[in-house]
Coordinates of C-alpha atoms in Angstrom, one line a residue:
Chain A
X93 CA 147.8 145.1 85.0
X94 CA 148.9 146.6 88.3
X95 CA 147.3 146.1 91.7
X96 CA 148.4 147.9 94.7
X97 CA 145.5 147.5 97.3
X98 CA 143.7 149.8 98.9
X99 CA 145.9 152.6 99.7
X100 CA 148.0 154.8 97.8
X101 CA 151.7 155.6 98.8
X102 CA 151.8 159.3 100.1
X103 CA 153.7 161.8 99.5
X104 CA 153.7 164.7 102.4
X105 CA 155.4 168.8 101.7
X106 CA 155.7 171.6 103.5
X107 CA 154.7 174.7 101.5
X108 CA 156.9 176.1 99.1
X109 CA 159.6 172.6 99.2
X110 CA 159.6 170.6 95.4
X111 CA 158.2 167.4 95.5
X112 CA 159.5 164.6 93.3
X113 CA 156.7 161.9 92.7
X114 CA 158.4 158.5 91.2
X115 CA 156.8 155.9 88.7
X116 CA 158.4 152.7 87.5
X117 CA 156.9 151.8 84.0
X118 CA 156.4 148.2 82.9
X119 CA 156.8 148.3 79.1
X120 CA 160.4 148.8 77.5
X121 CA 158.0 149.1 73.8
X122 CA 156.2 152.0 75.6
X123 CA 157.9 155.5 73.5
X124 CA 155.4 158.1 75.6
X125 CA 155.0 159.0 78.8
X126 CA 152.3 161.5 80.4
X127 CA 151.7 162.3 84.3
X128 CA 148.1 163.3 85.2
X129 CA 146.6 165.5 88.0
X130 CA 143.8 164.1 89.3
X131 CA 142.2 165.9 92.3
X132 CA 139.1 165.0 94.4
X133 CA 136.1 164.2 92.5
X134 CA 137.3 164.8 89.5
X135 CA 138.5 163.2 86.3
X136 CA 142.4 163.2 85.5
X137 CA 144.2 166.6 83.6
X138 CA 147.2 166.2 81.9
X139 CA 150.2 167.6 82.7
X140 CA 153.4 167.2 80.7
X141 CA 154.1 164.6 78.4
X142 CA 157.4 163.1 77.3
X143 CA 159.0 160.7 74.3
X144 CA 161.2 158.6 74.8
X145 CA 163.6 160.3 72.4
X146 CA 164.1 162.9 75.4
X147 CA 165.5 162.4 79.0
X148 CA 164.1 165.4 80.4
X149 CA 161.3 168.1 79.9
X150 CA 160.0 171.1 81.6
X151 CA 156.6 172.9 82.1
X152 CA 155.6 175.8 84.2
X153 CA 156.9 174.7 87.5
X154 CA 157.1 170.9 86.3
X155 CA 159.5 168.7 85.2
X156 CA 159.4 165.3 83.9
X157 CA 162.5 163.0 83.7
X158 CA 162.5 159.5 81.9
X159 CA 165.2 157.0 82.8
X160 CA 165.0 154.4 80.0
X161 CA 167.4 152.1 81.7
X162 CA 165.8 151.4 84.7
X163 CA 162.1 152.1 83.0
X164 CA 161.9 155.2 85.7
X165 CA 159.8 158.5 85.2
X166 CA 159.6 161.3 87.8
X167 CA 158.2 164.1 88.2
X168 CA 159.2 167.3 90.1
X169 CA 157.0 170.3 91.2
X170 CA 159.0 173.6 91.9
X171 CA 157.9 175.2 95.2
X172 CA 154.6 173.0 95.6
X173 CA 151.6 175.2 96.5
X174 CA 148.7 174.4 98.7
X175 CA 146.5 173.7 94.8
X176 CA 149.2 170.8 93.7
X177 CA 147.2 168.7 96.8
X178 CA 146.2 166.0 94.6
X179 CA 146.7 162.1 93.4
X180 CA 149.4 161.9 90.8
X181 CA 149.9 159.0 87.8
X182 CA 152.2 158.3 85.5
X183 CA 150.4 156.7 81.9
X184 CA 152.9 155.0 79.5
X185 CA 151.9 153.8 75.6
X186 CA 153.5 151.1 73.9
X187 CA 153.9 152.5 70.0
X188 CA 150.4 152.2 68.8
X189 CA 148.1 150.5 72.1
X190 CA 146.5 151.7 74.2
X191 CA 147.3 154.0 77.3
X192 CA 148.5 151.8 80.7
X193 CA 147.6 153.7 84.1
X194 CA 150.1 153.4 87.0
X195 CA 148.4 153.5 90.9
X196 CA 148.7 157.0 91.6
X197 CA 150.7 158.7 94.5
X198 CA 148.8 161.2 96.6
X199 CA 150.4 164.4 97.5
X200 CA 149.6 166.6 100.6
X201 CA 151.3 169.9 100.9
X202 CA 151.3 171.0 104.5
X203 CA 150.7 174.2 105.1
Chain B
X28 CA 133.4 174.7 74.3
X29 CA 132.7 171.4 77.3
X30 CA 135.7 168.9 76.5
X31 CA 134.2 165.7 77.6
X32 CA 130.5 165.3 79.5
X33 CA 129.5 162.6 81.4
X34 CA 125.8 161.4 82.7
X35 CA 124.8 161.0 85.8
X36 CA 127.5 162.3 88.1
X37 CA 126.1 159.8 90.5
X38 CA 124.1 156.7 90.6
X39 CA 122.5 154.0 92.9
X40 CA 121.6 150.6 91.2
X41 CA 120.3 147.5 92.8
X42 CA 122.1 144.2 91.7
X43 CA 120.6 142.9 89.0
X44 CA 119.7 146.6 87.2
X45 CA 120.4 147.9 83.8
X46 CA 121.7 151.7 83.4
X47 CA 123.4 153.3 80.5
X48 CA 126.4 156.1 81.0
X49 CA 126.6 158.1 78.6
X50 CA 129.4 160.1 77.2
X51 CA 129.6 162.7 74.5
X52 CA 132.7 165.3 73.6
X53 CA 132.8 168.5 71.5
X54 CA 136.6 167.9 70.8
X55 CA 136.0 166.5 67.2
X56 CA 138.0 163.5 68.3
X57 CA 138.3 160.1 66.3
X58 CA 139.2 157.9 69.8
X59 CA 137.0 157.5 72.8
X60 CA 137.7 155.1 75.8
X61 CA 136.0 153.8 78.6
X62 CA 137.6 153.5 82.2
X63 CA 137.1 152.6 85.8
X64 CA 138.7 153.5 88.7
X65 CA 138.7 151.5 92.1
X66 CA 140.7 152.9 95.6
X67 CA 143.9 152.2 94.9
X68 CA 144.2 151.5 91.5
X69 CA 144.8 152.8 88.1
X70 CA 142.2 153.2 85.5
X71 CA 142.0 150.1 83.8
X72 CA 140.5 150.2 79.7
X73 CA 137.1 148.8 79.9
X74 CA 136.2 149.4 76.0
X75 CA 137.4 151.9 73.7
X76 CA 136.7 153.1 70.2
X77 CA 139.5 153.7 67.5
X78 CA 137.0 155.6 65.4
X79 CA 133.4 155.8 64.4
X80 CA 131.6 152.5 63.7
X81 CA 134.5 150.6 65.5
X82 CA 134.6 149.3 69.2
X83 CA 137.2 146.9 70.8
X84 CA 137.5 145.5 74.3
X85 CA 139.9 146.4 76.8
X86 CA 141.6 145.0 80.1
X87 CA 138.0 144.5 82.0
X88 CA 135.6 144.4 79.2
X89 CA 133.0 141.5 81.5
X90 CA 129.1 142.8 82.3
X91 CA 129.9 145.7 79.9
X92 CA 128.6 146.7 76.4
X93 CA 129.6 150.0 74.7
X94 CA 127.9 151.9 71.6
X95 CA 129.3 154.6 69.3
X96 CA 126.5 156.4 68.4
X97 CA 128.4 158.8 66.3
X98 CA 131.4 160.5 66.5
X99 CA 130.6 162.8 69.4
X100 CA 128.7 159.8 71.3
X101 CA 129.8 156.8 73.5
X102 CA 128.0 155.2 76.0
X103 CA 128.8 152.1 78.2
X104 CA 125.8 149.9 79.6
X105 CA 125.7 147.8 82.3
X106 CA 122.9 145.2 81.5
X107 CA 122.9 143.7 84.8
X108 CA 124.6 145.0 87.3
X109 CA 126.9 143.2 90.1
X110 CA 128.4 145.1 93.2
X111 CA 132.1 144.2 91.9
X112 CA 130.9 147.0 89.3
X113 CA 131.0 149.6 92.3
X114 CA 133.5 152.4 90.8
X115 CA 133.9 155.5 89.3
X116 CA 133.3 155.5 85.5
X117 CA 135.7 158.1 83.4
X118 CA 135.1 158.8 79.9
X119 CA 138.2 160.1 77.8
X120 CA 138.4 161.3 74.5
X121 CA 141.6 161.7 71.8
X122 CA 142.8 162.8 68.8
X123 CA 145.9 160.1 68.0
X124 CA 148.6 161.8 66.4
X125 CA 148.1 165.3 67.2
X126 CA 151.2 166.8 68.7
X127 CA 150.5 166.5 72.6
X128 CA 148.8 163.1 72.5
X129 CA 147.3 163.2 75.8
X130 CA 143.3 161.8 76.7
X131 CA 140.8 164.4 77.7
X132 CA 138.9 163.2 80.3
X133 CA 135.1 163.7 81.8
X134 CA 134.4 164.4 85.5
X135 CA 133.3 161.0 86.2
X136 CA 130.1 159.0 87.4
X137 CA 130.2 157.5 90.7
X138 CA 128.2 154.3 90.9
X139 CA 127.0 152.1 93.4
X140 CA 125.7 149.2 93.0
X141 CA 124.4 147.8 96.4

């Protein structure tokens, strides 16, 4: 599994910018992808999800690109709003196991 | 309709203590999983259950025990408990198979076990 300390990696926006928060997956098996919101003291709602059949898909303000060569997902908020302020993951699934969780990235829009 | 509940929100254990979490969804859902979260980290899979009357270990499955008590039902116990099992304890729920194949998670209990 993966083990990055303490202390997530941070990602700071002014109002109104787009954020891009990065993941690097570990399984080239793994055929879906989903990033989670997860904000303070509460448990983890999804977001978008994506196959690995796609490169790219979009949501309401979100899109998610998966770059199968480099086993790269991303994730892009369109003018972040104070109410994105939250910790970010990426969760990949090998065909048929289990989910597998990345670290998280923390996002602060500044006001 | 609640999703996925979780009980207690918060608990305070002494090492050596036994507690039960317990979990429940409304969801009709065949799969239910057990996580913890530490600062820092991902969840990692403590137990989960494929489907009613089955339960398989995960990534971190040491000091726990899980039941299914039905299909709405899974709790995780903790039949003495160690301050390395300080975390936050989320249930998730899902339906394999179902278009958006995403977890549905509960708010969490916070334990501390000093």
């Amino acid at each position: 599994g993966e083990s990055v300390g303490l202390h997530l990696p941070t990602l700071s926006v002014q109002e109104g910018d787009n954020s891009i928060i990065n993941c690097a997956y570990s399984n080239s098996a793994s055929d879906y992808f989903i990033w989670y919101k997860q904000e303070s003291g509460k448990g983890p709602q999804f977001i978008i999800d994506i196959r690995s059949n796609m490169d790219k898909r979009q949501g309401q303000r979100v899109t998610v690109l998966l770059n199968k060569t480099v086993k790269h997902l991303s994730l892009q908020i369109a003018a972040t709003q104070p109410g994105d302020s939250a910790v970010y993951f990426c969760a990949e699934n090998p065909h048929g196991q289990n989910f597998v969780f990345g670290p998280g990235t923390r996002l602060s829009v500044l006001p | 309709n609640a999703g996925v509940t979780q009980t207690p929100k918060f608990q305070v254990l002494k090492t050596g203590q036994s507690m039960t979490l317990q979990c429940a969804q409304d969801m009709n859902h065949n799969s239910m999983y057990w996580y913890r979260q530490d600062p820092g980290m991902g969840l990692r899979l403590i137990y989960y259950s494929a489907s009613e009357g089955t339960t398989d270990k995960g990534e971190v499955p040491n000091g726990y025990n899980v039941s299914r008590l039905n299909k709405r039902e899974f709790s995780l116990r903790l039949e003495s408990a160690a301050p390395s099992q300080t975390s936050v304890y989320f249930c998730a729920s899902r339906e394999p198979g179902q278009g958006t194949d995403t977890q549905y998670f509960g708010p969490g209990t916070r334990l501390t076990v000093l």
